[in-house]
CSV table of C-alpha atoms in Angstrom, one decimal:
chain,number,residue,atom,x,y,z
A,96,UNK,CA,136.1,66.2,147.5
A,97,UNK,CA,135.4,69.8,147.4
A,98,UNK,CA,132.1,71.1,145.3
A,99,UNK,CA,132.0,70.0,141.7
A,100,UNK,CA,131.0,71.7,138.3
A,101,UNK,CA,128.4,69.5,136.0
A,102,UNK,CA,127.5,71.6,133.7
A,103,UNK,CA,128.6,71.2,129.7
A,104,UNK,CA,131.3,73.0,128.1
A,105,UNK,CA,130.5,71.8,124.3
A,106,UNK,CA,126.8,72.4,125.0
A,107,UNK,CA,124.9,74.9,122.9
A,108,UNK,CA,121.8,76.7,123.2
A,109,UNK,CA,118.9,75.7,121.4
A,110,UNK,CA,118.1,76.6,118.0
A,111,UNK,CA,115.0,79.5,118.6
A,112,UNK,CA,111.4,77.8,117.4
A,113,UNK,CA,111.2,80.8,114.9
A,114,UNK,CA,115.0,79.6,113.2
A,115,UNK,CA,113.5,75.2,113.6
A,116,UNK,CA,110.1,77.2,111.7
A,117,UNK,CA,111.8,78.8,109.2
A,118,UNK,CA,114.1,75.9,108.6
A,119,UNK,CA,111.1,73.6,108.0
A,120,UNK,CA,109.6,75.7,105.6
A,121,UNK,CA,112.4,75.4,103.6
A,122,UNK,CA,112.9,71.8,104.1
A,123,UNK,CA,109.2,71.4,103.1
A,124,UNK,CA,110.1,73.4,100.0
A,125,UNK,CA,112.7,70.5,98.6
A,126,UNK,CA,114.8,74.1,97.1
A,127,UNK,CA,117.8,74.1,99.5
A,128,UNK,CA,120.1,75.1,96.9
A,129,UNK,CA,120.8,79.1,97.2
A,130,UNK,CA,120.0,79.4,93.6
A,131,UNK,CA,117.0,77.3,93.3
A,132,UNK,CA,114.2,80.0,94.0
A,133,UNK,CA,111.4,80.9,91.8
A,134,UNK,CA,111.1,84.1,89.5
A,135,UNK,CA,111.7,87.2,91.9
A,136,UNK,CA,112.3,85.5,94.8
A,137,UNK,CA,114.8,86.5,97.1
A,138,UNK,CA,115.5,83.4,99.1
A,139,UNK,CA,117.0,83.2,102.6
A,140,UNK,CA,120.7,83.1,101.4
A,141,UNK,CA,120.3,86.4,99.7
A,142,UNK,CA,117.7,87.8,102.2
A,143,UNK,CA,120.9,86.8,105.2
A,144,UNK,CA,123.5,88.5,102.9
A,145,UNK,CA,121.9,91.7,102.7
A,146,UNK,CA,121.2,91.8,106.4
A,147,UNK,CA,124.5,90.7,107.3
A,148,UNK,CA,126.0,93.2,105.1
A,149,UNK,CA,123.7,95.8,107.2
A,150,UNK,CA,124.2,94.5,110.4
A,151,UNK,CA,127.9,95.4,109.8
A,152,UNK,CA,128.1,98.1,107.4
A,153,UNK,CA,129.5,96.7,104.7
A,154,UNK,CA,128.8,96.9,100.8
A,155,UNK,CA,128.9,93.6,99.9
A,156,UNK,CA,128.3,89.9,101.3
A,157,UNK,CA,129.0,86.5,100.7
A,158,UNK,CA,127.5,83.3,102.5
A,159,UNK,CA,129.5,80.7,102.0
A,160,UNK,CA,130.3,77.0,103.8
A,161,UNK,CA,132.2,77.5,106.3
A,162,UNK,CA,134.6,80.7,108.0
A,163,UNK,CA,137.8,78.3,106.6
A,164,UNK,CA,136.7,78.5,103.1
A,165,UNK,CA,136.0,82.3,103.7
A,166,UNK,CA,139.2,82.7,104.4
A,167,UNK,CA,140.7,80.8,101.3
A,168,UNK,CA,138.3,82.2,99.1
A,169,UNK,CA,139.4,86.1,99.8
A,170,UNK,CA,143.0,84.8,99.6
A,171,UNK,CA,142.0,83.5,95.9
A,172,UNK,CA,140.1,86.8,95.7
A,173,UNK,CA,143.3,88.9,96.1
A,174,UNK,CA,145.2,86.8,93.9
A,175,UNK,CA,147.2,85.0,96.2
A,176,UNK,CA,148.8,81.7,95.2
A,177,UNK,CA,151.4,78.9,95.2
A,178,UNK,CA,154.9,80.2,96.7
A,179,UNK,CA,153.5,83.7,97.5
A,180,UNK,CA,153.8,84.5,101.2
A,181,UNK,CA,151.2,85.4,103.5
A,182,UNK,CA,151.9,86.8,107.2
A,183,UNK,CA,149.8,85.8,109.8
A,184,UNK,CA,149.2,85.2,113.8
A,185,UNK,CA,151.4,82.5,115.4
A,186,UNK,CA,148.6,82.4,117.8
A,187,UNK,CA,145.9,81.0,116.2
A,188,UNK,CA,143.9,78.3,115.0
A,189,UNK,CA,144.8,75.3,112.7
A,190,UNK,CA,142.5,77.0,109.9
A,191,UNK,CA,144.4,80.2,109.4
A,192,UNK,CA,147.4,78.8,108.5
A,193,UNK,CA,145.3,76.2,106.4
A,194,UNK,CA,143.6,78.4,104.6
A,195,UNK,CA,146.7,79.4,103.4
A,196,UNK,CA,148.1,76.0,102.8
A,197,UNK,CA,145.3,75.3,100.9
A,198,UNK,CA,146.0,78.2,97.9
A,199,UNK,CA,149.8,76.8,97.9
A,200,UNK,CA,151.0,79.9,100.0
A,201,UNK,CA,153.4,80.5,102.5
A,202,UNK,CA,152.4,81.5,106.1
A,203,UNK,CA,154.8,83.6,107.8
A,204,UNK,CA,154.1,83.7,111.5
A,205,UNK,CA,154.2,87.5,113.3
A,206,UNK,CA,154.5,86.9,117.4
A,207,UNK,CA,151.9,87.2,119.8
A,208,UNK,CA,151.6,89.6,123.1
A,209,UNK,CA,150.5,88.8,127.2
A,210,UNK,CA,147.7,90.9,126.0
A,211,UNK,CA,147.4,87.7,123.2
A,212,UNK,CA,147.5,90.0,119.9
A,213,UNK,CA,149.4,90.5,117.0
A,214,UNK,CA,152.6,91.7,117.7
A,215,UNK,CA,152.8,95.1,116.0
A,216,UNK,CA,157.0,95.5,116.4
A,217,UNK,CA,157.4,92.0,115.2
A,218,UNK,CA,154.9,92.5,112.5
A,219,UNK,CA,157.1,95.6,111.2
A,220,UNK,CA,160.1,93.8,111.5
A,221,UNK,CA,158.3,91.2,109.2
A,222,UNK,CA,156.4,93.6,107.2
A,223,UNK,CA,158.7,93.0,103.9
A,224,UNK,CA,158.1,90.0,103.5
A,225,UNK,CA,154.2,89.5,102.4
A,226,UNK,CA,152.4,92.3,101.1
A,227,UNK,CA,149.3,90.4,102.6
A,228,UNK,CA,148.4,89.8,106.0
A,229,UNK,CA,145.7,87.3,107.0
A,230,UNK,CA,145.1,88.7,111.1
A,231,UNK,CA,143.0,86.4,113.5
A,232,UNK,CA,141.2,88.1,116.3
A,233,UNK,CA,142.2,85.0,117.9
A,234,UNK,CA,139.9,84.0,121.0
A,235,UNK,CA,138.1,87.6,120.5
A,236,UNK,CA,141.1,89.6,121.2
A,237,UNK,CA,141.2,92.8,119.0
A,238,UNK,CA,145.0,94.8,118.5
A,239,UNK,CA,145.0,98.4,118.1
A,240,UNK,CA,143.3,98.5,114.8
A,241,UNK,CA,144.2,102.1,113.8
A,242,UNK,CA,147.8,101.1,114.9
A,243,UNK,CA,147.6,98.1,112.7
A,244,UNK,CA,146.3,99.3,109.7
A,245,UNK,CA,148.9,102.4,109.9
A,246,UNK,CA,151.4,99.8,109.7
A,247,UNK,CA,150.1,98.1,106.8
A,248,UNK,CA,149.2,100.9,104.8
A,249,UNK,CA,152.4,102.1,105.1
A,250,UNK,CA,154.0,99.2,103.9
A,251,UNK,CA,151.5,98.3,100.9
A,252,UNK,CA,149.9,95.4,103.0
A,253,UNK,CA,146.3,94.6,102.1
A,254,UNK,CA,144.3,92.5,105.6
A,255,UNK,CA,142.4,89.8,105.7
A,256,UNK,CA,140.7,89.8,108.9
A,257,UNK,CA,139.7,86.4,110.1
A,258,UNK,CA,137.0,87.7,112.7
A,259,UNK,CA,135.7,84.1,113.5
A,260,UNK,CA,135.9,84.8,117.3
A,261,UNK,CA,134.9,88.7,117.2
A,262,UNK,CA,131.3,88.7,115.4
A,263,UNK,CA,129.3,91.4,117.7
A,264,UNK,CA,132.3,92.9,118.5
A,265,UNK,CA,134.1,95.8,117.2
A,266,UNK,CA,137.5,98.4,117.7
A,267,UNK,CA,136.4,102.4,118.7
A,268,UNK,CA,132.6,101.7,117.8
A,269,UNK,CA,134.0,100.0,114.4
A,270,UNK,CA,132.5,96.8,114.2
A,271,UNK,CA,135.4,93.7,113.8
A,272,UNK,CA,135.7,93.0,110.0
A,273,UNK,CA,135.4,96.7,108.4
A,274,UNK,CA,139.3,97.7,109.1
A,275,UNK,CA,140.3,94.8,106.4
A,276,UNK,CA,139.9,94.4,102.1
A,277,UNK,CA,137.7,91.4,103.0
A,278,UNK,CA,137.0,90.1,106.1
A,279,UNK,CA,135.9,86.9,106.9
A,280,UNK,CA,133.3,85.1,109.9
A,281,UNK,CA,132.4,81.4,111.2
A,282,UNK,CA,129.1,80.5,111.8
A,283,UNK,CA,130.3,76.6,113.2
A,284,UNK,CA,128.3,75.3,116.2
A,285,UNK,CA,131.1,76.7,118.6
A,286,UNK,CA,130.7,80.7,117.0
A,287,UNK,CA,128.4,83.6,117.6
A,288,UNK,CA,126.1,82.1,115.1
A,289,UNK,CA,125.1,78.7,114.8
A,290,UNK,CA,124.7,76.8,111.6
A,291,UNK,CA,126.9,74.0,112.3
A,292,UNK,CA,128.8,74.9,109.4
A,293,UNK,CA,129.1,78.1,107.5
A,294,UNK,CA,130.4,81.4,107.1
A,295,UNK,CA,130.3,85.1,105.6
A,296,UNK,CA,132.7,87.5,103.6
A,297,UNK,CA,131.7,90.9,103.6
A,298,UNK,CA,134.0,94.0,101.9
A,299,UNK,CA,133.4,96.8,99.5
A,300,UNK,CA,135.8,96.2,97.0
A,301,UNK,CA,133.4,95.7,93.9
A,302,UNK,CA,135.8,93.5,91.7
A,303,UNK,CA,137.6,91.6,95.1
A,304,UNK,CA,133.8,91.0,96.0
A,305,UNK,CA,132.8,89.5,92.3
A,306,UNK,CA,136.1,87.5,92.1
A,307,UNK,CA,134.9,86.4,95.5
A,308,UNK,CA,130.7,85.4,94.3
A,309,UNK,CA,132.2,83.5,91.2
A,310,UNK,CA,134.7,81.5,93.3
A,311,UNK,CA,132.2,80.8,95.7
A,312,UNK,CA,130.3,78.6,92.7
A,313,UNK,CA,127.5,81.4,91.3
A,314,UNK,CA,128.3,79.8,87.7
A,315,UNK,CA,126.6,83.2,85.7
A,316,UNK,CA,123.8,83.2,88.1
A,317,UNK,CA,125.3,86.0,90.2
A,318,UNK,CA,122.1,88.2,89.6
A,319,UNK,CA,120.5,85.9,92.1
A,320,UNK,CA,122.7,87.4,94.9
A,321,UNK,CA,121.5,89.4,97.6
A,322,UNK,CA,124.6,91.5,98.3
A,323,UNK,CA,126.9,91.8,95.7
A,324,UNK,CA,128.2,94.5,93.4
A,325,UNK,CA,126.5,95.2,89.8
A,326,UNK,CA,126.3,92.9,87.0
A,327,UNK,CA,128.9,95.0,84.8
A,328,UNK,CA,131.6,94.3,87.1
A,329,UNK,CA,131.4,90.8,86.9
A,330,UNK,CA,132.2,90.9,83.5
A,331,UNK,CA,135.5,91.9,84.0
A,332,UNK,CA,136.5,89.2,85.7
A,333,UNK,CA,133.6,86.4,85.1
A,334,UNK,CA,135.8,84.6,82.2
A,335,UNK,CA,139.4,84.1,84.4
A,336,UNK,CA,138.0,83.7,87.4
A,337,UNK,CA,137.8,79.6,88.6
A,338,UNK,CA,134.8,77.9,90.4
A,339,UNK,CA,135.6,76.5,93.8
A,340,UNK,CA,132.4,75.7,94.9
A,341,UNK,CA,131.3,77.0,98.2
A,342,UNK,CA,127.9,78.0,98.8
A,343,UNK,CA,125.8,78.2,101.4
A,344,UNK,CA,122.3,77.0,101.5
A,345,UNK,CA,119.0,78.2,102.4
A,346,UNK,CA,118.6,76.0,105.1
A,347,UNK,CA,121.6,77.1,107.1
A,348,UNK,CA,120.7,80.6,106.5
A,349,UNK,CA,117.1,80.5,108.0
A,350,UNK,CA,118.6,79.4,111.0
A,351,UNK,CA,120.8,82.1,110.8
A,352,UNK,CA,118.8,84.8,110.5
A,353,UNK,CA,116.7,85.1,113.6
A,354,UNK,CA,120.3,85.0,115.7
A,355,UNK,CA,121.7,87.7,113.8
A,356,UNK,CA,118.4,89.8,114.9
A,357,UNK,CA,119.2,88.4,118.7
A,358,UNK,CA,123.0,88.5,118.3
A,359,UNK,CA,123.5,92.0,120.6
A,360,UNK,CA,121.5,90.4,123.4
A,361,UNK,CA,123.8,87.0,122.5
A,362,UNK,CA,126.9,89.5,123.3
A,363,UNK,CA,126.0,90.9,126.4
A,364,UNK,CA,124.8,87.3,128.0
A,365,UNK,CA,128.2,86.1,127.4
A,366,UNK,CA,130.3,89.8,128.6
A,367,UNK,CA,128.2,89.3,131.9
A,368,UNK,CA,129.4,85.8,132.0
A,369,UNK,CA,133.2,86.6,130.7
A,370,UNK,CA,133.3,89.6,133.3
A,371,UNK,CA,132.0,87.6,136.4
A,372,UNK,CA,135.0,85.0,135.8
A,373,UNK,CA,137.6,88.0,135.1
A,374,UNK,CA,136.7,89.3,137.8
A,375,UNK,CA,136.9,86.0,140.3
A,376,UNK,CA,140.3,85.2,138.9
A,377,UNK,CA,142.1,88.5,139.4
A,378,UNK,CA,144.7,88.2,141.8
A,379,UNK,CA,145.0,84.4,141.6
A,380,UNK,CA,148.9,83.8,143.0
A,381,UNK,CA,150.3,82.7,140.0
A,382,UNK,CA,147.6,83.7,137.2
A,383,UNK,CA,147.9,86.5,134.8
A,384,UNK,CA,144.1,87.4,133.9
A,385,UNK,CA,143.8,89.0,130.7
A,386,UNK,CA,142.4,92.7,130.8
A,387,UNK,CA,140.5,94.5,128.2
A,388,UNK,CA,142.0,97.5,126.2
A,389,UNK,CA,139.9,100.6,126.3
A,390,UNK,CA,138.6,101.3,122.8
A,391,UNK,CA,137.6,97.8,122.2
A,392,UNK,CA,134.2,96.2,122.2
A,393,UNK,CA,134.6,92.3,123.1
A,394,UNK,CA,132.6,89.2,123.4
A,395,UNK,CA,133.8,87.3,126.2
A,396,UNK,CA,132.3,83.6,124.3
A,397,UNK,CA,135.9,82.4,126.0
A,398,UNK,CA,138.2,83.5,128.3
A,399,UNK,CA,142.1,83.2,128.6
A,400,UNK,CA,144.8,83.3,131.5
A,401,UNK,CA,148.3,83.4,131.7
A,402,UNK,CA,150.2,81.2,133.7
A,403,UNK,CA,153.8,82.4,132.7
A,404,UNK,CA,156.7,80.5,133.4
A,405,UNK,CA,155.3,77.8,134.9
A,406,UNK,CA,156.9,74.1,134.7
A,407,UNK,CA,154.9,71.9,132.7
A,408,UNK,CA,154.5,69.2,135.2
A,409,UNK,CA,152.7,72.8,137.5
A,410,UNK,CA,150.5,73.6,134.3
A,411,UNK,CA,149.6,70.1,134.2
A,412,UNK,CA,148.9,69.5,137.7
A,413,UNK,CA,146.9,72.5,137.6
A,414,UNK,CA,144.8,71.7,135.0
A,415,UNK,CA,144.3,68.3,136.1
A,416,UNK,CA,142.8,69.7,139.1
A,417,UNK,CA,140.5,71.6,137.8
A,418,UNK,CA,139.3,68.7,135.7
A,419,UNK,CA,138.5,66.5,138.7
A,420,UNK,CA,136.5,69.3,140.1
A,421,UNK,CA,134.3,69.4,136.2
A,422,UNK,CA,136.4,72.5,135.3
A,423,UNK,CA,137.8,71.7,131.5
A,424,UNK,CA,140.4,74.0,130.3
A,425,UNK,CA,142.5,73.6,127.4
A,426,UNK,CA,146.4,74.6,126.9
A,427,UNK,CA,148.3,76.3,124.1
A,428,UNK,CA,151.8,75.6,125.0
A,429,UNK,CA,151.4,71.5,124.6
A,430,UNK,CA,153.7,70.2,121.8
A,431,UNK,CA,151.4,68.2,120.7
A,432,UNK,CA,148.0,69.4,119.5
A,433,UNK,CA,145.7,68.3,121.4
A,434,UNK,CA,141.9,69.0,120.2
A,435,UNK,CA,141.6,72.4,118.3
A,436,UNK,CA,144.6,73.5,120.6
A,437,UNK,CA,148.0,73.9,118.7
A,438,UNK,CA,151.0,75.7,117.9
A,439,UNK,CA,152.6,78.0,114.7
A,440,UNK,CA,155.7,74.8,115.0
A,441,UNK,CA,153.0,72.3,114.8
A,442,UNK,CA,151.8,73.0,111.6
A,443,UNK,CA,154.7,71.0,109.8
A,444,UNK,CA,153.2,71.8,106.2
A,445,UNK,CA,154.1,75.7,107.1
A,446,UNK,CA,158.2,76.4,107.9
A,447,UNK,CA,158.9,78.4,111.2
A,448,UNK,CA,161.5,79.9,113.1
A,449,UNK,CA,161.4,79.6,117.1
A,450,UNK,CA,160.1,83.3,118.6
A,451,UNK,CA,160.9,82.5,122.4
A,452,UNK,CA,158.8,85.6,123.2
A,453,UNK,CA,155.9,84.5,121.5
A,454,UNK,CA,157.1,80.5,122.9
A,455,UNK,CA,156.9,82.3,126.4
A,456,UNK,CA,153.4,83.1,126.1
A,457,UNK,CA,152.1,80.4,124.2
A,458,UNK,CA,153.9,78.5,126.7
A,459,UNK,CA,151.5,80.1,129.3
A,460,UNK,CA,148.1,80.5,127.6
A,461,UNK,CA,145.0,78.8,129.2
A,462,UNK,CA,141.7,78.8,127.1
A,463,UNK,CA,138.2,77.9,127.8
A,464,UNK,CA,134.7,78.5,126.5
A,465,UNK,CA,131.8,80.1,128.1
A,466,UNK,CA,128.9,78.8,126.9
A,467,UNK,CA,125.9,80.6,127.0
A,468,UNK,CA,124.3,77.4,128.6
A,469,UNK,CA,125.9,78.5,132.0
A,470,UNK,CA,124.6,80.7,134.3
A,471,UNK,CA,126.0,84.0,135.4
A,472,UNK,CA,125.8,82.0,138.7
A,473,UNK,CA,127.7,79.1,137.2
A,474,UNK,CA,130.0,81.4,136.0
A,475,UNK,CA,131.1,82.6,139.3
A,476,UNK,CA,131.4,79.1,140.6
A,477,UNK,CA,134.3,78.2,138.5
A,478,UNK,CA,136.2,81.0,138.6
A,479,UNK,CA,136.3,80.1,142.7
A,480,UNK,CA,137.8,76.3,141.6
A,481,UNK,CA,140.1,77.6,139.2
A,482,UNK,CA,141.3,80.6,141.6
A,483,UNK,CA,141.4,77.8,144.6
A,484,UNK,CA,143.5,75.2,142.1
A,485,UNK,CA,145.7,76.9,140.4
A,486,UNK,CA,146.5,79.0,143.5
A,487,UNK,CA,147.0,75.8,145.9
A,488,UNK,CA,149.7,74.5,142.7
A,489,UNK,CA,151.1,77.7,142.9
A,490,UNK,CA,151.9,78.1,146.5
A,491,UNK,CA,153.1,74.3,146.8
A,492,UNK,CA,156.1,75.4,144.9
């Protein structure tokens, strides 16, 4: 058998000795709760808000559980709920539309492009139906934000972004997550961040923002937070506004901390790895590679091809091979799910109507990670098995 991958493509880094250290401390403390600190302490949940909200440019941050309940939690925020619809990506992750789902809303799905973004002509077509749109930056690829937001402002649309797969990474020097009312990140094993679980809502909106902090589960102890708007907004809305606990804690958030000091280094280890794979698989017979607008700044964590119009039986076949030689990839256009990998019809809680341009693609999309465990080395190696096996399938006819 020709040479074989072994590396690990669930694998993560470490966790750095100064996050284990500062975890411990807290451990050793017994006060994991964010709100359990002593008088004029700020506490690590507060102390990663503000430098989150920084880091960014935002006014205001939340840490929360997890980039799912982010998402939920700014959809409650806005005042979204049962029957109302929301539009969305129909390429995407099983949380988007759940988070959705899980306020009793509607998602309508707006199609996706080869260049594996939100469909901005079906999206206007669509646009009078939801005057909220919750946009994924699915698998780190950023649409023409200015283009976007045109588009929604014109038509009285407030975004969501979901930015799980774009934290580091921005549109024309913007950083991903300031276009959007609220934006919303992941900081699960697989993300930029690891925490395991957790995420972060950032936005300036003062009253969305304190909506946001009492949802989360602050009960009246808001004060405590480290970046959120003054007290006097809060009472406003503190009184109507339901608790749907969702913290996070201080252990999560020392671990957090000393990779959102690291995280531009953390972006430019996995480019050098995303472009060195890009680069081997341009001009694969048969593969579409995925280029890179100008204006927007990536983080290549994962990487995508096309392989358009391909029989299933070819896609499998391809894949397969790849597989023997330690290669995993994972494919969108399955009917079934299979893993995190799924389609807008397989979400049978959410209606749809069949988009066969958007079919077409998902059809062809091809997904795998890039964990920062590889080398740039190892990185080269597999673009030369997938070129070699997906071209061999390709030219067998």
């Amino acid at each position: 058998m020709s040479d074989v991958f072994t590396g690990n493509f669930t694998q993560q880094e470490p966790i750095s000795e100064e996050g284990i250290a500062a975890a411990v401390a807290v451990m050793r403390s017994g006060r994991l709760h964010r709100y359990n600190l002593t008088e004029d302490e700020v506490g690590e949940v507060s102390a990663l808000e503000q430098e989150f909200a920084r880091s960014v440019g935002a006014k205001y941050c939340l840490a929360v559980a997890s980039g799912g309940y982010a998402m939920g939690c700014a959809l409650r925020a806005m005042g979204v709920g049962a029957g109302d619809k929301v539009l969305t990506n129909a390429f995407t992750l099983a949380p988007v539309p759940g988070a959705i789902a899980s306020v009793g809303a509607v998602p309508v799905f707006v199609g996706v492009t080869e260049a594996l973004v939100i469909d901005l002509e079906d999206l206007a077509a669509k646009a009078d139906q939801a005057n909220v749109l919750m946009l994924s930056h699915m698998r780190g690829h950023i649409c023409d934000m200015e283009a976007l937001m045109a588009l929604c402002d014109a038509h009285g649309i407030r975004v969501i972004e979901d930015c799980a797969h774009t934290m580091g990474g921005g549109w024309k020097g913007i950083p991903s997550g300031r276009y959007g009312a609220l934006s919303c990140y992941s900081t699960q094993t697989y993300k930029h961040m690891n925490s395991g679980e957790g995420g972060l809502l950032v936005g300036d909106d003062a009253e969305l923002m304190a909506r946001a902090t009492i949802l989360t589960g602050s009960y009246m102890l808001y004060g405590r937070n480290g970046a959120v708007p003054e007290a006097e907004v809060f009472e406003a809305v503190k009184y109507d506004t339901p608790n749907v606990s969702g913290r996070m804690d201080h252990l999560r958030a020392a671990i957090l901390r000393p990779q959102l000091r690291n995280l531009d280094q953390q972006v430019a280890a996995w480019n050098a790895r995303h472009d060195v794979i890009l680069d081997g698989l341009r001009g694969t017979p048969g593969l579409a590679v995925v280029e890179r607008p100008e204006g927007e700044q990536y983080v290549g964590s994962s990487i995508q091809f096309l392989l358009l119009d391909w029989a299933e039986e070819k896609i499998h076949d391809a894949l397969a091979r790849c597989a023997a030689r330690g290669v995993e990839l994972k494919w969108f256009g399955g009917a079934e799910p299979v893993a995190f990998t799924s389609r807008y019809d397989s979400w049978r809680y959410a209606p749809s109507n069949p988009m066969p341009k958007s079919d077409r693609v998902l059809k062809g999309i091809v997904d795998m990670r890039i964990p920062l465990t590889f080398s740039v080395e190892d990185c080269a190696f597999i673009a030369r098995i997938i070129r070699a096996e997906v071209g061999a399938v390709f030219q067998a006819g």
